[in-house]
Amino acid sequence: MQWRSIVVGLVVLRLSLSCVVWLAFGLGHNVSWGFNFPLNFNLQTLDLKLFKDETEAFKGNSWSQRIPSGKYDEPRTSCPKIGEDSPQKSYMNFYDGNKDEYVKRYNTFPDTLKAQMKAQAKDMFYFGYDNYMKYAFPEDELNPIDCRGRGPDVLNPSNININDVLGNYSLTLIDTLDTLLVLGNITEFQRAVKLVIDTVSFDKDSTVQVFEANIRILGSLISSHILLTDPKHPFGDVGIEGYDNELLHMAHDLAVRLLPAFENTITGIPYPRVNLKTGVPADSINETCTAGAGSLLVEFGILSRLLGDSTFEWVARRAVRALWSLRSKETGLLGNIVNIQTGQWVGKQSGVGAGMDSFYEYLLKSYILFGEKEDYRMFQAAYESIQNHLRRGRESCNEGEGDPPLYVNVNMFSGQIMNTWIDSLQAFFPGLQATKNPFYLHVGMDILQSLEKNAKVRCGYATLHHVVDKSKEDRMESFFLSETCKYLYLLFDEDNPLHKSENKYIFTTEGHIVPIDQRFREKQWEDLFPLEEGETPEDEPQNPPSNTSNCGRIPDARRFALPLKSVYMRQIDHMVGLF
């Protein structure tokens, strides 16, 4: 009788396991069933599918299956779709719940609430800005807890977390200039410009990161100069009597001090750091990240075209070309850290997050600004490689079954998943579609209110080290005023001149405003990189289509509804433990 009991037990166990797999398959590896103790499944340990070719690389739609294994490869075709009238029940019914829950919560955002959030965003900016000017200027940043200024850490030159950014040049004031115009404060903008002209010098014994000095300081000086001299006056008459292009001259001076980073490198990829007075330090490392070296073209290119001097665009474009030439011939992907002398990839992780994000961003924005077809071809080829190798999850955002779409981090040569975490910079890639949708107004409100609740301190907004325990660092980064507050304000200010102007603008990767102007498509020099005989730039490596996205193809009927159907919104909330 004992053996019968064992057999019955095994049958029951098998049936229970089959039920669990039926419910969990395609959901990802975390299934909590609505409780706070997640059940973790590694579906690759279960014989769910048999494949003839067990050596095929893993490129499936289930990004939750993290360990590469050809045995459980997914087909590249779109996910199966089960109609509402089908007798077959989808596991997605588990998430149906109240289908109108998310629609009720997110599909509207009253005008009165917009006005309230706009006022809160404005107050947030001035609380940080006024306290910086009161307690910190002319130093680079504000310590908002101690209400004191912060400059470079001269006692510890190896403290690159501070010294890469702070150059003893009133960083926060410069970085914030165009935000004052966005908020409509012409008087304070003019006062701040005069302060910068009268008090800031770049002849400093400061070793700074080329990337940070470029996007925060050079970009802001160029943007403010353009807005000051724009005859179309999108923000009103912001001109300063007697202004003689001082901001442009300062930008030129800074850029010249950054040029030594491009010298003495075999590849043309710049050193990551430079001393503003003496050039590249003797002990400088030979490694840099892709974004740091490849995100200089917008600011350097505009400066070249304003000055009629090709030097700055030439070195920036040479660095981009050098990085592009080092991409994998198999996948078309780039790594995240490269040796500037050997051209060898030190970091082989490829993704769209920190260390790589603005490289892709600036390929597209450079094309929009300068009209160079080479930039667009590189962006298009990079985008195809990203879609082919980094995108996981179901093919359609709003149809079918499987994990939610996600851009993962992979090995640049093999396309194998290295990890599936997402950083805040990585969110820019799908976030490009976040336009004119009430859902994102709610997201902006949540961000604003969370900052007010968790980051606000005595004299500004501190840096949160940990979003769970809310531990803080006594530091208010300059980008909080130049980017965070600016974007939050513009999100709720539908009548802002940037939204209403006949001009079109782009934001640099630091959030500085640059008009799309015909003069930036004109240059006073021949092509910087003439093609070699027989070279055809149109011939880019073509990757076979796989795992491409249908998420960008949003029907007009859904353009102002939720970004995802309620059932998929609920699926994501469930996977991250929100219910």
Short mmCIF file of C-alpha atoms in Angstrom, two decimals, residues 142-536:
data_model
loop_
_atom_site.label_atom_id
_atom_site.label_comp_id
_atom_site.label_asym_id
_atom_site.label_seq_id
_atom_site.Cartn_x
_atom_site.Cartn_y
_atom_site.Cartn_z
CA LEU A 142 25.36 73.72 -2.57
CA ASN A 143 25.50 71.41 0.44
CA PRO A 144 21.79 71.70 1.24
CA ILE A 145 21.93 70.10 4.70
CA ASP A 146 24.78 72.20 6.08
CA CYS A 147 23.82 75.25 3.99
CA ARG A 148 27.37 75.71 2.69
CA GLY A 149 29.11 75.82 -0.67
CA ARG A 150 31.17 73.02 -2.17
CA GLY A 151 34.13 73.13 -4.55
CA PRO A 152 36.73 70.64 -5.79
CA ASP A 153 38.22 68.27 -3.23
CA VAL A 154 41.76 69.65 -3.44
CA LEU A 155 42.96 67.53 -0.53
CA ASN A 156 41.96 64.32 -2.30
CA PRO A 157 42.57 64.55 -6.06
CA SER A 158 41.46 60.92 -6.49
CA ASN A 159 37.92 61.81 -5.38
CA ILE A 160 36.63 61.80 -8.93
CA ASN A 161 33.00 61.68 -7.79
CA ILE A 162 33.49 65.33 -6.84
CA ASN A 163 36.46 66.49 -8.90
CA ASP A 164 35.21 65.21 -12.25
CA VAL A 165 32.36 67.73 -12.02
CA LEU A 166 33.48 70.62 -9.82
CA GLY A 167 36.05 72.87 -11.48
CA ASN A 168 35.90 75.95 -9.25
CA TYR A 169 33.90 77.82 -11.90
CA SER A 170 30.45 78.47 -10.32
CA LEU A 171 29.07 75.35 -11.92
CA THR A 172 25.49 75.56 -10.63
CA LEU A 173 24.99 79.17 -11.71
CA ILE A 174 26.24 78.52 -15.24
CA ASP A 175 24.32 75.25 -15.58
CA THR A 176 21.10 77.01 -14.54
CA LEU A 177 21.10 80.01 -16.87
CA ASP A 178 18.56 78.89 -19.48
CA THR A 179 16.25 77.41 -16.82
CA LEU A 180 15.69 81.00 -15.60
CA LEU A 181 14.40 81.87 -19.07
CA VAL A 182 12.15 78.81 -19.20
CA LEU A 183 10.58 80.02 -15.94
CA GLY A 184 10.12 83.48 -17.47
CA ASN A 185 12.53 85.31 -15.15
CA ILE A 186 14.31 87.57 -17.63
CA THR A 187 15.59 89.96 -14.95
CA GLU A 188 17.35 87.22 -12.98
CA PHE A 189 18.67 85.66 -16.19
CA GLN A 190 20.31 88.94 -17.16
CA ARG A 191 21.75 89.40 -13.66
CA ALA A 192 23.10 85.84 -13.66
CA VAL A 193 24.71 86.30 -17.09
CA LYS A 194 26.49 89.43 -15.87
CA LEU A 195 27.69 87.57 -12.77
CA VAL A 196 29.13 84.80 -14.93
CA ILE A 197 30.87 87.26 -17.24
CA ASP A 198 32.30 89.27 -14.34
CA THR A 199 33.33 86.50 -11.94
CA VAL A 200 34.05 83.23 -13.77
CA SER A 201 37.41 82.26 -15.18
CA PHE A 202 38.56 78.90 -16.57
CA ASP A 203 42.24 79.57 -15.92
CA LYS A 204 42.12 77.19 -12.95
CA ASP A 205 44.32 74.38 -11.71
CA SER A 206 41.33 72.03 -11.83
CA THR A 207 41.29 68.55 -13.36
CA VAL A 208 37.79 67.90 -14.67
CA GLN A 209 36.08 65.30 -16.78
CA VAL A 210 35.86 66.39 -20.41
CA PHE A 211 32.32 65.02 -20.77
CA GLU A 212 30.95 66.84 -17.69
CA ALA A 213 32.64 70.15 -18.51
CA ASN A 214 31.25 69.89 -22.03
CA ILE A 215 27.60 69.13 -21.26
CA ARG A 216 27.24 71.29 -18.13
CA ILE A 217 29.44 74.34 -18.77
CA LEU A 218 30.15 74.55 -22.49
CA GLY A 219 26.59 73.57 -23.41
CA SER A 220 25.04 76.16 -21.12
CA LEU A 221 27.31 78.99 -22.29
CA ILE A 222 26.49 78.23 -25.93
CA SER A 223 22.76 77.89 -25.25
CA SER A 224 22.58 81.13 -23.26
CA HIS A 225 24.54 83.01 -25.92
CA ILE A 226 22.22 81.78 -28.67
CA LEU A 227 19.09 82.73 -26.67
CA LEU A 228 20.57 86.15 -25.84
CA THR A 229 21.24 86.94 -29.48
CA ASP A 230 18.23 85.22 -31.10
CA PRO A 231 16.41 87.89 -33.16
CA LYS A 232 13.18 85.90 -32.87
CA HIS A 233 13.12 86.44 -29.08
CA PRO A 234 11.19 83.30 -28.11
CA PHE A 235 11.33 84.30 -24.41
CA GLY A 236 10.83 88.01 -24.99
CA ASP A 237 13.46 90.71 -25.16
CA VAL A 238 16.22 89.10 -23.13
CA GLY A 239 19.09 91.07 -24.65
CA ILE A 240 21.65 92.78 -22.41
CA GLU A 241 22.82 96.26 -23.33
CA GLY A 242 26.47 96.21 -24.26
CA TYR A 243 26.63 92.42 -24.59
CA ASP A 244 29.60 91.65 -26.83
CA ASN A 245 29.44 87.86 -27.24
CA GLU A 246 31.22 87.33 -23.92
CA LEU A 247 29.52 83.96 -23.29
CA LEU A 248 30.64 82.73 -26.70
CA HIS A 249 34.20 83.85 -25.98
CA MET A 250 34.08 82.01 -22.64
CA ALA A 251 32.82 78.88 -24.40
CA HIS A 252 35.68 79.15 -26.87
CA ASP A 253 38.20 79.55 -24.06
CA LEU A 254 36.89 76.46 -22.24
CA ALA A 255 36.81 74.35 -25.40
CA VAL A 256 40.44 75.23 -26.17
CA ARG A 257 41.37 74.07 -22.66
CA LEU A 258 39.62 70.74 -23.34
CA LEU A 259 41.42 70.14 -26.65
CA PRO A 260 44.57 68.56 -25.11
CA ALA A 261 42.38 65.56 -24.21
CA PHE A 262 42.28 64.72 -27.93
CA GLU A 263 46.04 64.87 -28.42
CA ASN A 264 48.45 61.95 -28.20
CA THR A 265 45.78 59.26 -28.51
CA ILE A 266 46.37 56.64 -31.17
CA THR A 267 42.67 56.13 -31.84
CA GLY A 268 41.57 59.76 -31.67
CA ILE A 269 39.28 58.92 -28.73
CA PRO A 270 39.94 61.57 -26.04
CA TYR A 271 41.37 61.13 -22.57
CA PRO A 272 38.58 61.23 -19.98
CA ARG A 273 40.09 64.11 -17.93
CA VAL A 274 42.06 67.27 -18.50
CA ASN A 275 43.56 69.95 -16.28
CA LEU A 276 42.23 73.34 -17.35
CA LYS A 277 45.62 74.97 -16.87
CA THR A 278 48.20 72.30 -17.72
CA GLY A 279 46.48 69.76 -20.00
CA VAL A 280 46.23 65.98 -19.60
CA PRO A 281 47.65 64.86 -16.22
CA ALA A 282 50.75 62.68 -16.38
CA ASP A 283 49.01 59.90 -14.48
CA SER A 284 45.86 59.94 -16.62
CA ILE A 285 44.27 56.58 -17.36
CA ASN A 286 43.79 55.30 -20.91
CA GLU A 287 40.23 54.08 -20.42
CA THR A 288 37.00 55.97 -21.08
CA CYS A 289 33.33 55.17 -21.48
CA THR A 290 31.51 55.28 -24.80
CA ALA A 291 29.15 58.06 -23.76
CA GLY A 292 31.94 60.17 -22.29
CA ALA A 293 34.01 60.11 -25.47
CA GLY A 294 31.16 60.01 -27.98
CA SER A 295 28.82 62.69 -26.62
CA LEU A 296 30.72 65.85 -27.49
CA LEU A 297 29.55 66.41 -31.04
CA VAL A 298 26.49 68.61 -30.37
CA GLU A 299 28.26 71.24 -28.26
CA PHE A 300 31.57 71.11 -30.15
CA GLY A 301 29.76 71.14 -33.49
CA ILE A 302 27.63 74.17 -32.64
CA LEU A 303 30.70 76.01 -31.35
CA SER A 304 32.58 75.31 -34.58
CA ARG A 305 29.73 76.61 -36.68
CA LEU A 306 29.27 79.72 -34.55
CA LEU A 307 32.99 80.52 -34.75
CA GLY A 308 33.64 79.32 -38.29
CA ASP A 309 36.43 77.10 -36.92
CA SER A 310 36.22 73.39 -37.79
CA THR A 311 38.69 72.29 -35.10
CA PHE A 312 36.17 71.46 -32.39
CA GLU A 313 33.72 69.58 -34.59
CA TRP A 314 36.63 67.76 -36.24
CA VAL A 315 38.00 66.28 -33.00
CA ALA A 316 34.53 65.38 -31.72
CA ARG A 317 33.51 63.75 -34.99
CA ARG A 318 36.81 61.88 -35.22
CA ALA A 319 36.12 60.38 -31.76
CA VAL A 320 32.63 59.27 -32.82
CA ARG A 321 33.99 57.68 -35.98
CA ALA A 322 36.71 55.90 -34.00
CA LEU A 323 34.20 54.41 -31.57
CA TRP A 324 31.92 53.42 -34.44
CA SER A 325 34.75 51.61 -36.20
CA LEU A 326 35.30 49.47 -33.10
CA ARG A 327 31.75 48.04 -32.96
CA SER A 328 31.31 44.30 -33.21
CA LYS A 329 31.19 43.01 -36.77
CA GLU A 330 28.82 40.23 -35.67
CA THR A 331 26.22 42.23 -33.73
CA GLY A 332 26.90 45.84 -34.67
CA LEU A 333 27.00 46.69 -30.93
CA LEU A 334 29.50 48.78 -29.00
CA GLY A 335 30.88 48.10 -25.54
CA ASN A 336 30.81 50.52 -22.63
CA ILE A 337 34.51 51.06 -21.78
CA VAL A 338 37.36 51.31 -24.29
CA ASN A 339 41.13 51.76 -24.18
CA ILE A 340 41.88 54.97 -26.08
CA GLN A 341 45.34 53.81 -27.15
CA THR A 342 44.77 50.20 -28.20
CA GLY A 343 41.13 50.42 -29.23
CA GLN A 344 40.41 47.29 -27.20
CA TRP A 345 37.12 47.03 -25.33
CA VAL A 346 37.73 46.87 -21.59
CA GLY A 347 34.02 46.78 -20.83
CA LYS A 348 32.12 44.50 -23.18
CA GLN A 349 28.65 45.22 -21.83
CA SER A 350 26.33 46.80 -24.37
CA GLY A 351 23.13 48.55 -23.34
CA VAL A 352 21.28 51.84 -23.57
CA GLY A 353 21.93 53.00 -20.00
CA ALA A 354 24.71 54.80 -18.14
CA GLY A 355 27.99 54.86 -20.02
CA MET A 356 26.34 54.55 -23.44
CA ASP A 357 23.02 56.41 -23.47
CA SER A 358 24.04 59.83 -24.78
CA PHE A 359 26.22 58.32 -27.53
CA TYR A 360 23.04 57.15 -29.28
CA GLU A 361 21.20 60.32 -28.31
CA TYR A 362 23.80 62.55 -29.92
CA LEU A 363 23.99 60.60 -33.17
CA LEU A 364 20.35 61.50 -33.79
CA LYS A 365 20.50 65.04 -32.41
CA SER A 366 23.65 65.80 -34.39
CA TYR A 367 21.86 64.79 -37.57
CA ILE A 368 18.85 66.95 -36.67
CA LEU A 369 21.08 69.96 -35.99
CA PHE A 370 23.75 69.65 -38.67
CA GLY A 371 22.06 67.57 -41.36
CA GLU A 372 25.07 65.28 -41.76
CA LYS A 373 23.75 62.06 -43.29
CA GLU A 374 26.58 60.07 -41.77
CA ASP A 375 25.17 60.74 -38.29
CA TYR A 376 21.75 59.45 -39.28
CA ARG A 377 23.18 56.33 -40.91
CA MET A 378 25.11 55.53 -37.75
CA PHE A 379 22.05 56.08 -35.58
CA GLN A 380 19.84 53.97 -37.82
CA ALA A 381 22.33 51.10 -37.83
CA ALA A 382 22.82 51.36 -34.06
CA TYR A 383 19.06 51.37 -33.52
CA GLU A 384 18.62 48.22 -35.60
CA SER A 385 21.37 46.45 -33.66
CA ILE A 386 19.74 47.48 -30.38
CA GLN A 387 16.36 46.18 -31.50
CA ASN A 388 17.90 42.94 -32.74
CA HIS A 389 20.03 42.11 -29.71
CA LEU A 390 18.98 44.13 -26.66
CA ARG A 391 15.20 44.06 -26.81
CA ARG A 392 13.45 41.26 -24.97
CA GLY A 393 9.85 40.48 -24.13
CA ARG A 394 6.76 40.09 -26.26
CA GLU A 395 6.91 41.59 -29.73
CA SER A 396 3.91 43.86 -29.30
CA CYS A 397 3.54 46.09 -26.27
CA ASN A 398 -0.24 45.81 -26.22
CA GLU A 399 -0.90 42.36 -27.64
CA GLY A 400 0.05 38.76 -26.93
CA GLU A 401 1.63 37.01 -23.98
CA GLY A 402 5.06 36.96 -22.43
CA ASP A 403 7.25 39.27 -20.42
CA PRO A 404 6.85 43.04 -20.82
CA PRO A 405 9.21 44.54 -23.41
CA LEU A 406 12.59 45.47 -21.94
CA TYR A 407 16.02 46.55 -23.16
CA VAL A 408 18.59 44.37 -21.41
CA ASN A 409 22.38 44.55 -21.18
CA VAL A 410 24.24 42.04 -23.34
CA ASN A 411 27.72 41.02 -24.37
CA MET A 412 28.58 43.18 -27.36
CA PHE A 413 30.09 40.28 -29.32
CA SER A 414 27.68 37.43 -28.61
CA GLY A 415 24.43 39.17 -27.71
CA GLN A 416 24.16 37.00 -24.58
CA ILE A 417 22.34 38.62 -21.66
CA MET A 418 24.71 39.95 -18.98
CA ASN A 419 22.05 41.47 -16.71
CA THR A 420 18.52 42.84 -16.83
CA TRP A 421 18.72 45.80 -14.50
CA ILE A 422 17.58 49.24 -15.64
CA ASP A 423 19.16 52.50 -14.52
CA SER A 424 17.49 55.88 -14.70
CA LEU A 425 19.43 56.88 -17.82
CA GLN A 426 18.35 53.72 -19.62
CA ALA A 427 14.73 54.83 -19.25
CA PHE A 428 15.30 57.53 -21.87
CA PHE A 429 15.11 55.04 -24.73
CA PRO A 430 11.47 53.94 -24.46
CA GLY A 431 10.68 57.27 -22.81
CA LEU A 432 11.09 58.98 -26.17
CA GLN A 433 7.45 58.08 -26.77
CA ALA A 434 6.24 59.86 -23.64
CA THR A 435 4.38 62.73 -25.27
CA LYS A 436 0.97 64.30 -24.76
CA ASN A 437 -0.29 61.54 -22.53
CA PRO A 438 -2.06 62.21 -19.20
CA PHE A 439 -0.34 59.17 -17.74
CA TYR A 440 3.00 60.95 -17.82
CA LEU A 441 1.55 64.00 -16.09
CA HIS A 442 0.69 61.67 -13.21
CA VAL A 443 4.20 60.24 -13.34
CA GLY A 444 5.62 63.78 -13.22
CA MET A 445 3.41 64.64 -10.27
CA ASP A 446 4.55 61.52 -8.43
CA ILE A 447 8.20 62.45 -9.06
CA LEU A 448 7.70 66.03 -7.94
CA GLN A 449 5.86 65.09 -4.77
CA SER A 450 8.37 62.34 -3.95
CA LEU A 451 11.24 64.82 -4.25
CA GLU A 452 9.42 67.25 -2.00
CA LYS A 453 8.77 64.55 0.58
CA ASN A 454 12.09 62.70 0.56
CA ALA A 455 14.84 64.97 -0.81
CA LYS A 456 13.95 68.42 0.53
CA VAL A 457 16.12 69.56 3.42
CA ARG A 458 16.91 72.84 5.18
CA CYS A 459 18.51 74.68 2.28
CA GLY A 460 17.73 72.70 -0.87
CA TYR A 461 17.34 69.18 -2.18
CA ALA A 462 19.80 66.51 -1.08
CA THR A 463 20.95 63.47 -3.06
CA LEU A 464 19.24 60.23 -2.04
CA HIS A 465 21.69 57.36 -1.68
CA HIS A 466 18.96 54.75 -1.30
CA VAL A 467 15.34 55.07 -2.38
CA VAL A 468 14.19 52.60 0.28
CA ASP A 469 15.91 53.74 3.47
CA LYS A 470 16.03 57.38 2.22
CA SER A 471 19.64 57.91 3.34
CA LYS A 472 20.97 61.24 2.04
CA GLU A 473 24.20 62.81 0.83
CA ASP A 474 24.74 66.50 1.58
CA ARG A 475 24.94 67.50 -2.06
CA MET A 476 22.63 69.21 -4.57
CA GLU A 477 23.95 68.46 -8.05
CA SER A 478 23.77 71.25 -10.61
CA PHE A 479 21.59 69.17 -12.92
CA PHE A 480 18.79 69.25 -10.33
CA LEU A 481 18.17 72.88 -11.31
CA SER A 482 19.26 72.68 -14.95
CA GLU A 483 17.36 69.50 -15.85
CA THR A 484 15.02 68.08 -13.20
CA CYS A 485 13.22 71.30 -12.32
CA LYS A 486 13.19 72.47 -15.93
CA TYR A 487 11.60 69.29 -17.27
CA LEU A 488 9.04 69.12 -14.46
CA TYR A 489 8.06 72.74 -15.04
CA LEU A 490 7.73 72.30 -18.80
CA LEU A 491 5.66 69.15 -18.28
CA PHE A 492 2.92 71.19 -16.60
CA ASP A 493 3.36 74.52 -18.43
CA GLU A 494 1.59 73.95 -21.73
CA ASP A 495 1.75 77.66 -22.63
CA ASN A 496 5.51 77.93 -22.29
CA PRO A 497 7.21 79.69 -25.22
CA LEU A 498 9.09 76.48 -25.96
CA HIS A 499 5.77 74.79 -26.64
CA LYS A 500 4.19 77.73 -28.48
CA SER A 501 7.12 79.10 -30.47
CA GLU A 502 7.26 78.64 -34.22
CA ASN A 503 10.87 77.61 -33.72
CA LYS A 504 11.78 74.03 -32.96
CA TYR A 505 14.31 73.15 -30.31
CA ILE A 506 16.30 70.25 -29.00
CA PHE A 507 17.57 69.69 -25.50
CA THR A 508 21.19 68.74 -25.04
CA THR A 509 21.87 65.75 -22.81
CA GLU A 510 22.16 68.21 -19.89
CA GLY A 511 18.84 69.82 -20.79
CA HIS A 512 20.18 72.99 -22.40
CA ILE A 513 18.04 74.56 -25.11
CA VAL A 514 19.31 74.80 -28.69
CA PRO A 515 17.17 75.96 -31.63
CA ILE A 516 17.09 73.91 -34.80
CA ASP A 517 18.49 76.62 -37.02
CA GLN A 518 19.50 76.61 -40.67
CA ARG A 519 22.78 78.35 -39.82
CA PHE A 520 23.94 75.22 -38.00
CA ARG A 521 23.57 73.30 -41.26
CA GLU A 522 25.95 75.64 -42.97
CA LYS A 523 29.72 75.35 -42.59
CA GLN A 524 32.65 77.32 -43.90
CA TRP A 525 34.89 74.33 -44.53
CA GLU A 526 35.04 71.26 -46.73
CA ASP A 527 33.93 67.83 -45.48
CA LEU A 528 35.94 66.95 -42.40
CA PHE A 529 36.26 63.31 -43.37
CA PRO A 530 36.21 62.93 -47.17
CA LEU A 531 35.45 59.39 -48.31
CA GLU A 532 38.28 57.19 -49.46
CA GLU A 533 38.19 55.95 -53.02
CA GLY A 534 35.65 53.16 -53.31
CA GLU A 535 34.20 53.81 -49.84
CA THR A 536 30.39 53.84 -49.66
#
